XYZ file of C-alpha atoms in Angstrom:
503
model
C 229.639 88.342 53.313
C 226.283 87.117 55.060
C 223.351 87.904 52.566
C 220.354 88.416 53.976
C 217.359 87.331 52.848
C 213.383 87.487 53.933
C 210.749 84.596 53.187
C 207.087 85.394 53.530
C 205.345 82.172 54.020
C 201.905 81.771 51.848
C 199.474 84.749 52.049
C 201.791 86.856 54.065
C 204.323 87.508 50.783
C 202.707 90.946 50.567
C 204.572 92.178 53.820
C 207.889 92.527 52.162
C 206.834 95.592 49.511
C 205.846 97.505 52.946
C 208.549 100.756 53.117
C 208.254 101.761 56.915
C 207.036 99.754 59.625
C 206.732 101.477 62.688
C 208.028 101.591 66.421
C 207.491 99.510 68.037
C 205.822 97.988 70.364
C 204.096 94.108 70.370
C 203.076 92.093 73.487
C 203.119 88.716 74.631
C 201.570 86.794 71.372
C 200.962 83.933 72.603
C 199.093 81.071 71.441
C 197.934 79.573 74.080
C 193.862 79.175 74.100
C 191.742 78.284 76.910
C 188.832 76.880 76.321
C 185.135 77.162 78.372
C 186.144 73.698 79.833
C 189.574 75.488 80.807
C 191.100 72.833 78.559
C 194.323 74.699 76.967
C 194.803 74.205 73.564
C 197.575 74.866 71.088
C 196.986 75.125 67.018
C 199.248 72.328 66.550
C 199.252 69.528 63.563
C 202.785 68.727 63.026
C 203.612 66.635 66.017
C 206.961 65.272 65.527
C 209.331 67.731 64.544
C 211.747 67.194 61.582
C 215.567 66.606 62.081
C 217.615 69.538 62.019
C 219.803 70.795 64.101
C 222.255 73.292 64.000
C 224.409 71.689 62.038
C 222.429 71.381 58.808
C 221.057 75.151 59.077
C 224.893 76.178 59.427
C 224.964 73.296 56.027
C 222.029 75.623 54.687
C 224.066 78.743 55.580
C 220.354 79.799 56.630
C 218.231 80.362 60.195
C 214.921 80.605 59.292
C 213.061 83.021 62.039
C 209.415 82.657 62.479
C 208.500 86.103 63.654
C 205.420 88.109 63.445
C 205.105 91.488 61.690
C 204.763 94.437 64.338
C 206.595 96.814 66.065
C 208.364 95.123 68.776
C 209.272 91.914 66.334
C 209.816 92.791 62.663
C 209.000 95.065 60.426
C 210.208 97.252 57.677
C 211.072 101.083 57.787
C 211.661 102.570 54.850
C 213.282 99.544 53.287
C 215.390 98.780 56.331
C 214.807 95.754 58.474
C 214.499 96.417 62.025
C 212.237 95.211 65.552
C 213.956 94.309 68.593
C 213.739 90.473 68.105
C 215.015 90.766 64.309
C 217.841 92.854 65.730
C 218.603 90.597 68.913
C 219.080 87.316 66.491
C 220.821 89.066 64.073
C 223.272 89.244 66.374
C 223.304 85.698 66.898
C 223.755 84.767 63.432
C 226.438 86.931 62.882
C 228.563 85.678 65.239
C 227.979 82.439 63.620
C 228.143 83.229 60.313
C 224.845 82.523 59.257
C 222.048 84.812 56.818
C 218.908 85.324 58.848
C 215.671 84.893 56.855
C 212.319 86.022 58.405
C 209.152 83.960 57.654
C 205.839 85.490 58.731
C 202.682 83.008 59.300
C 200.076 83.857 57.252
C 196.546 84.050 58.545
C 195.844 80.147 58.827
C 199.253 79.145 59.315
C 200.793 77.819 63.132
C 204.331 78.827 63.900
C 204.467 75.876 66.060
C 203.948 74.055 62.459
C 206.045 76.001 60.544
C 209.071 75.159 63.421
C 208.477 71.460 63.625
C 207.893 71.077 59.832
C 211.233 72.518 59.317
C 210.392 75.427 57.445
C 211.431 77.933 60.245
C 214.105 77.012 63.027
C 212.972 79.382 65.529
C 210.214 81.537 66.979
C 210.967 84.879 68.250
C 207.967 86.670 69.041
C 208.182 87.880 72.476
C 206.765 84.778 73.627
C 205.885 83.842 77.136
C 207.099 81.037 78.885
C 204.159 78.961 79.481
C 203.581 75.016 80.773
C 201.374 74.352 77.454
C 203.972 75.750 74.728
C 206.630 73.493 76.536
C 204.657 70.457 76.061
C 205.668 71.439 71.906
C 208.629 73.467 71.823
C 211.965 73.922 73.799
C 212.563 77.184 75.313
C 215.845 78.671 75.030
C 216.654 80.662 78.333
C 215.327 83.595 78.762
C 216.222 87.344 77.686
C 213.298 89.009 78.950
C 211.374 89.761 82.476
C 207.647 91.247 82.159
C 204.610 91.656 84.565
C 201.507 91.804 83.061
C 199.358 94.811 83.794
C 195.945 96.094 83.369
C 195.419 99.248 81.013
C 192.283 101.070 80.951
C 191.076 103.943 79.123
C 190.674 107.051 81.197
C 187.399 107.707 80.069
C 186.144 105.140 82.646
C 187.175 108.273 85.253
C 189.182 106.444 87.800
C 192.481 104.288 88.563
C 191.730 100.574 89.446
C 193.839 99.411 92.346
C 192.992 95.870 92.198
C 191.160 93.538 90.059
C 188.074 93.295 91.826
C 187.771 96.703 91.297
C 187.526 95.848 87.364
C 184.120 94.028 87.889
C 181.875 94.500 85.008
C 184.421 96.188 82.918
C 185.159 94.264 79.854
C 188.701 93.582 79.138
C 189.667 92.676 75.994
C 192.417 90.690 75.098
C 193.044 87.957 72.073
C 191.895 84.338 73.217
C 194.888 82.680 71.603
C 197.543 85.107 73.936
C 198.893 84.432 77.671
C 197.008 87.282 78.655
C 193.415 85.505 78.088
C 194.983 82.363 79.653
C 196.001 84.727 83.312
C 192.234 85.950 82.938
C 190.835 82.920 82.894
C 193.095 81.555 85.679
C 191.378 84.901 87.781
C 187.759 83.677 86.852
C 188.439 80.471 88.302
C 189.951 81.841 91.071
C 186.792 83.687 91.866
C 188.102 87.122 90.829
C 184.714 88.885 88.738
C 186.419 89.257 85.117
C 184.505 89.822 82.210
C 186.473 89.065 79.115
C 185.811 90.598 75.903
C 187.449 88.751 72.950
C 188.735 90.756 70.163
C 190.601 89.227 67.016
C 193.806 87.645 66.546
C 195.210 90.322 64.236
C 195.256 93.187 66.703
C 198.805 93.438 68.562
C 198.940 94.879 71.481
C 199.999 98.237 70.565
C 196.687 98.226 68.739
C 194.666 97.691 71.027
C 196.239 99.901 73.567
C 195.604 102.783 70.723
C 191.988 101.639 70.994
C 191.983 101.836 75.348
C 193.410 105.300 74.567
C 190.804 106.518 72.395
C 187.788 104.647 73.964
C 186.929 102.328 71.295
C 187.810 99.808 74.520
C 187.698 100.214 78.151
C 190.587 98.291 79.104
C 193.324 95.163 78.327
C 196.615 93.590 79.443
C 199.638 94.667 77.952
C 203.582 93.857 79.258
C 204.672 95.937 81.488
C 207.456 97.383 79.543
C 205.505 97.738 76.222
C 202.644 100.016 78.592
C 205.402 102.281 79.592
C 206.568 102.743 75.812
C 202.989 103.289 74.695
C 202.123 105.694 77.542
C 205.186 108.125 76.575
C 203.195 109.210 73.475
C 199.529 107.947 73.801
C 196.972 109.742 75.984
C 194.486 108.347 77.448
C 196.060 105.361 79.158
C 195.758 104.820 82.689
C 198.087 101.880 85.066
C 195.882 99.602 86.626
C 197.021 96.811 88.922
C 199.690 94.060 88.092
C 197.824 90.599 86.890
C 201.010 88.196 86.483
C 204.600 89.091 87.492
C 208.187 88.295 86.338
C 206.610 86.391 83.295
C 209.664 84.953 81.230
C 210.494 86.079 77.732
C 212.529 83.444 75.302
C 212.681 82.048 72.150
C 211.180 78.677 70.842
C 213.005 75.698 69.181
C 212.301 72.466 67.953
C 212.076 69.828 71.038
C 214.968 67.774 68.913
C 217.898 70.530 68.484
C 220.064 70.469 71.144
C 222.914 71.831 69.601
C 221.182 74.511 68.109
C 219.464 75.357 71.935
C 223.055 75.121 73.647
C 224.547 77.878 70.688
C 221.691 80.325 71.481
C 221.987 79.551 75.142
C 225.696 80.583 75.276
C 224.952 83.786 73.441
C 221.834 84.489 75.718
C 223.747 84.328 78.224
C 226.477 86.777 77.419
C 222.788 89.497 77.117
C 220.829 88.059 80.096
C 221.035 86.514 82.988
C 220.962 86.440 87.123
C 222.998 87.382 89.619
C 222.945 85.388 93.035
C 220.491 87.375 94.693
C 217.926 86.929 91.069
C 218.176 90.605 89.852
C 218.447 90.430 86.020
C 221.707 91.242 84.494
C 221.500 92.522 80.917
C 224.304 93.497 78.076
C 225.064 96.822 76.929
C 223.871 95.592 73.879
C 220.810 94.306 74.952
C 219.969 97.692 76.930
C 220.378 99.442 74.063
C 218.060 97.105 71.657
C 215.657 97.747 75.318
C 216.119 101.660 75.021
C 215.925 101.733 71.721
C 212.249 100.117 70.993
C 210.759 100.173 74.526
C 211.734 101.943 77.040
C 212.705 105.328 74.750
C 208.524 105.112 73.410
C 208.256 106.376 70.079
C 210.777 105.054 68.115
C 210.303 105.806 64.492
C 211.226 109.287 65.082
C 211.564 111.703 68.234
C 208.541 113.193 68.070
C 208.784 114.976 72.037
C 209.005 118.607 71.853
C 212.571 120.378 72.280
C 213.394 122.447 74.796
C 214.460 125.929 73.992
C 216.767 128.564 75.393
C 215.744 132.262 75.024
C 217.605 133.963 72.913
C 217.191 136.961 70.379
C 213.201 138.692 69.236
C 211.784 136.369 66.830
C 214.260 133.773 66.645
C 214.156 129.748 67.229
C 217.170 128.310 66.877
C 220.630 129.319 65.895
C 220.173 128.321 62.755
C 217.166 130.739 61.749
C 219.340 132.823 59.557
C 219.794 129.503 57.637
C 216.910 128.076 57.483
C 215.256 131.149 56.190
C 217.786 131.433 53.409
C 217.255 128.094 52.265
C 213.376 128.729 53.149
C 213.849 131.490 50.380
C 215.757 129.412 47.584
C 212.768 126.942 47.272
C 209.818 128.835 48.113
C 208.982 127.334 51.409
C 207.309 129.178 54.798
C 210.827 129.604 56.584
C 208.704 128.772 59.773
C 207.447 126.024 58.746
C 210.818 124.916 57.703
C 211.780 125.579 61.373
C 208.676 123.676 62.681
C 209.927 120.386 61.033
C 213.340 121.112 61.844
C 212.899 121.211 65.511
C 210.662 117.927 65.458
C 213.319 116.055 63.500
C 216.417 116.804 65.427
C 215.612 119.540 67.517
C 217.992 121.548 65.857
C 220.968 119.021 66.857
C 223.140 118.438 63.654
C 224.445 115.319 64.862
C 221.441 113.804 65.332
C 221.204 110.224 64.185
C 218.123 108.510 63.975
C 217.573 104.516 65.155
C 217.362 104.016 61.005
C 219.972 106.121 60.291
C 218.403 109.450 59.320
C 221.123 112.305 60.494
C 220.656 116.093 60.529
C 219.072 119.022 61.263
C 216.468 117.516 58.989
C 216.988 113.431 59.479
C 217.853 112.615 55.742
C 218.606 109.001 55.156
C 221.888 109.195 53.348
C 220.996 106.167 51.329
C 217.847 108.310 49.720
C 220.332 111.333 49.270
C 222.852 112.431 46.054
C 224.898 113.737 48.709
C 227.666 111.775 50.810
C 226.870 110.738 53.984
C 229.757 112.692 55.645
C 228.448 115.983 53.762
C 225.026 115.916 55.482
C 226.165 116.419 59.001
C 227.210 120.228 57.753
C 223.829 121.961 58.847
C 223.235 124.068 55.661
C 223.864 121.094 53.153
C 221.452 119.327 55.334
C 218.627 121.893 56.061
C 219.301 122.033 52.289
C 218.334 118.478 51.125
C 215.327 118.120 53.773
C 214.314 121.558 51.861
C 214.731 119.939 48.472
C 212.698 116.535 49.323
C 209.970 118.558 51.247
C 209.646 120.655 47.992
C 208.946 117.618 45.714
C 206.152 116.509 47.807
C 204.809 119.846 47.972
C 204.613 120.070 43.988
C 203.370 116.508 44.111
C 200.468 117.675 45.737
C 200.104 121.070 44.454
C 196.427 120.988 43.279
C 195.451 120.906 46.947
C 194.284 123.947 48.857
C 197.255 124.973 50.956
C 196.073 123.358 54.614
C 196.226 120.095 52.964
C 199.027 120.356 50.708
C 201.277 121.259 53.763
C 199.478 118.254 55.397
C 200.058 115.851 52.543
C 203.570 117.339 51.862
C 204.608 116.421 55.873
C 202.829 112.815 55.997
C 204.846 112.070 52.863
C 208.421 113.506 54.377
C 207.692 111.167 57.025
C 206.360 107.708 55.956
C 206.710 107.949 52.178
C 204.671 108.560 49.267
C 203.721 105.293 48.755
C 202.303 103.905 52.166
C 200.785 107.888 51.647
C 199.193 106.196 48.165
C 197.842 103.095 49.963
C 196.131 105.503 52.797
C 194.752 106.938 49.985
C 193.196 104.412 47.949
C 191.795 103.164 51.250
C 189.860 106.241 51.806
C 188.530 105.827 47.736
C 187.488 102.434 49.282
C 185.846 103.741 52.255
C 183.808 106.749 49.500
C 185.645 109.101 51.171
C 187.541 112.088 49.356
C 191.240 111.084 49.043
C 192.434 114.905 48.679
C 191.330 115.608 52.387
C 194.046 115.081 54.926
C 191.272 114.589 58.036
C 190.057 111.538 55.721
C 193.579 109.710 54.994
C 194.693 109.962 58.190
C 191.927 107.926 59.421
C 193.092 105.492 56.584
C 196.342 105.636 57.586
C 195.505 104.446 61.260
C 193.596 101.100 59.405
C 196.982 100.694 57.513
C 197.687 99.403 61.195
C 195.173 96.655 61.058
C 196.284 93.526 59.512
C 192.686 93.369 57.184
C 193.873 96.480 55.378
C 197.443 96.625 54.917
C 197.486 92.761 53.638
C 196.129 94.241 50.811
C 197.560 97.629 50.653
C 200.448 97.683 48.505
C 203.443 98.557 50.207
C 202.068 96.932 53.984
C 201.609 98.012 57.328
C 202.397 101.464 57.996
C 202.777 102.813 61.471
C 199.608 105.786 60.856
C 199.340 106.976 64.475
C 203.229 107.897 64.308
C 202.540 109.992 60.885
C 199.336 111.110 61.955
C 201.009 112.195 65.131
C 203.893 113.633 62.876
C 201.600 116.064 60.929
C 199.856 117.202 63.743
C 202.425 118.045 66.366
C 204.051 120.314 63.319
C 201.356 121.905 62.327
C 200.473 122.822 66.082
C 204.058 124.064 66.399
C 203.882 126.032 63.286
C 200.685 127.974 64.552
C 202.670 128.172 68.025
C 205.392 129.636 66.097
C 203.328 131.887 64.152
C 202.214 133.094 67.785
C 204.917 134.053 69.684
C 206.355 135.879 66.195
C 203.016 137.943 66.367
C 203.307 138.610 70.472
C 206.784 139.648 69.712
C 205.892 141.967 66.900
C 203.589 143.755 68.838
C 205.160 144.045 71.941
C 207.897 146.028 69.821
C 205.503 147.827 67.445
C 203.865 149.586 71.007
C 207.085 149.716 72.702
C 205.872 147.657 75.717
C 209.007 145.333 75.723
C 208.789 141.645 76.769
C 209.454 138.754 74.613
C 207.629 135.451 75.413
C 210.214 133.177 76.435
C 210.336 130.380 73.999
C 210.893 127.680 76.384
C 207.090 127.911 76.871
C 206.345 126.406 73.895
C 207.188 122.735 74.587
């Protein structure tokens, strides 16, 4: 049996306690700087890389990965290790019988040092292909294919269909990232770019948030990881391609040749080209795509249900249920629904990407009952009632708004990263009992200043904030159509309001 195991290199150790990550989503970050002098630079110290090969890591019984914690790389979700690289070279060392440890640099830590030092044996971080990281590491081949594209925030009021149209908009993007590097390439090419750079702890996913709500007017993100991010972020609008067919691979010490033909021969088997240059994936590796990119929000499927019309004043055919259940624990049988349909939509098969199943996504491995019990709907409806109770008496000194709101956050990313959120709004002399105010906490839980102190880590806010709004909305939609239908029976009118209008 392979144990795995997770090292968090110095002031990074913190990430481990985190219980939920989130999605899902991380773009090309790079390293590469460019200088005013166009000189590109590389934080490197450790020059000549140690010797190890595959052979003493399979002696170790131990690949180190230096990743980065985000969406798209690593990251914790409720305890469970997931992110499409982690996933991707878990394969790997499975098939050669090897644990996979994750080291994470800290703040003033290279992973170009920590590879050639020896103390990791590979970089996966959706990294870029570039001429400057070659002249350090060896690239494996690749198992990616992204274009670079603009995003800008449609507060700006139009689509840009080139970069020129882009003149005097700032475009912010991390100096130490290929991204900067294209810009810079554009400058010298003439092109009129104005570069705004913003701080090495915001992954791309971040910042796109930010383009989305205005905080900036516009960035570069992959291709693929702008598609993900538009599915459940408004705001966004495509601008025009700035780099295409960018190559996506791994990083290995220049002196491991063995260890670069073993993870060549697997790559292989996941990605490669036919004659004619079209990129040829895996099953497996289009599922790891679908999975964190191209399905958007991963954490949960938050997109509304469609519904079928059925009988006055129902939702689903499991009303009768739900209401009963509703009535054993003192819950708003609507709400109940409300949650219901976000989690599953009503499917009782439903399995999540973590492994939630149900009507009401319970993760078996947090539930008394077995595993195969909680596909039966009213065993399951039952337990998501029962856990959605306890956070509702956890917070039952709040007025009722905020006790639901509380009650939902906590159902979905856990009381403790709810705690954190919390003592961040304390911190900010803000009231820690008002949902408005610890949701805006729970969106700095994505920035790498607060969650390296919080105590469980990052926490994907703008999926739980996203979470406890899109149920509450649904509840008062609910609440709605029961009222339209009520009346149109009390006065005899007829009519029901089809509930496929509410998605």
């Amino acid at each position: 049996m392979v144990i795995k195991n997770i090292h968090i290199s110095r002031a990074s150790r913190y990430l481990v306690l985190g219980g939920i990550g989130v999605l899902l989503f991380m773009g090309c970050s790079g390293d590469v700087e460019k200088t005013q002098e166009s000189d590109i630079t590389l934080p490197v110290t450790v020059m000549e890389p140690v010797e190890k090969d595959l052979s003493k890591i399979k002696k170790n019984g131990v690949l180190r990965m230096i990743t980065s914690y985000s969406s798209g790389s690593y990251f914790l979700y409720r305890g469970i290790q997931v992110g499409f690289e982690y996933e991707l070279l878990k394969e790997f060392t499975k098939e050669n019988e090897l644990a996979l440890e994750v080291i994470i640099p800290g703040p003033d830590e290279s992973p170009y040092d920590l590879l050639n030092s020896g103390r990791g044996d590979i970089i996966a971080a959706n990294y870029t292909i570039t001429p400057e990281r070659k002249q350090v590491v060896k690239f494996t081949r690749p198992y990616n294919i992204v274009d670079q594209q603009v995003v800008v925030s449609d507060d700006l009021g139009f689509k840009p269909e080139s970069i020129t149209d882009l003149e005097g908009i700032p475009i912010s993007v991390r100096r130490n990232s290929s991204y900067f590097v294209r810009l810079q390439e554009l400058r010298e090419q003439g092109f009129p770019v104005q570069i705004n750079v913003i701080p090495e702890d915001m992954d791309t996913e971040t910042v796109l948030f930010q383009v989305a709500d205005g905080t900036h007017q516009a960035t570069i993100a992959d291709d693929n990881i702008y598609e993900a991010a538009s599915k459940y972020m408004s705001g966004l609008v495509k601008g025009p391609l700035i780099a295409e067919s960018d190559t996506i691979a791994w990083a290995i010490r220049t002196n491991a040749p063995d260890l670069e033909h073993q993870l060549n021969r697997f790559l292989y088997k996941h990605f490669r080209f036919d004659e004619d240059g079209v990129p040829k994936r895996s099953a497996f590796l289009n599922v790891l795509r679908k999975k964190y990119f191209e399905s958007g929000n991963q954490i949960a499927d938050y997109f509304s249900p469609g519904y079928q019309e059925g009988q006055i004043g129902t939702f689903s055919p499991y009303d009768n249920m739900i209401k009963e259940v509703a009535t054993e624990f003192d819950l708003d049988w609507v709400m109940l629904t409300a949650i219901a349909a976000q989690e599953s939509k009503f499917n009782p098969s439903s399995v999540s990407w973590a492994g939630a199943v149900g009507i009401m996504q319970v993760l078996p491995r947090f539930s008394e009952i077995s595993s195969d019990s909680l596909y039966i709907p009213e065993v399951n409806i039952r337990e998501g009632a029962k856990i959605l109770s306890s956070h509702l008496k956890h917070y039952s000194y709040m007025d009722s708004t905020n006790r639901w709101s509380f009650a939902l956050a906590a159902y979905n990313v856990g009381q403790g990263h709810l705690a954190d959120a919390r003592r961040l709004a304390i911190d900010h002399n803000k009231d820690p009992n008002e949902w408005n105010n610890v949701s805006e906490a729970l969106l700095r839980l994505m920035q790498r200043k607060y969650y390296q102190n919080a105590r469980y880590g990052f926490a994907r806010g703008i999926e739980t904030v996203r979470y406890v709004n899109e149920i509450m909305n649904r509840y008062n939609t609910y609440q709605t159509v029961l009222a339209y239908n009520q009346a149109k029976q009390s006065t005899g009118s007829g009519g029901v309001l089809g509930l496929q209008t509410l998605n």
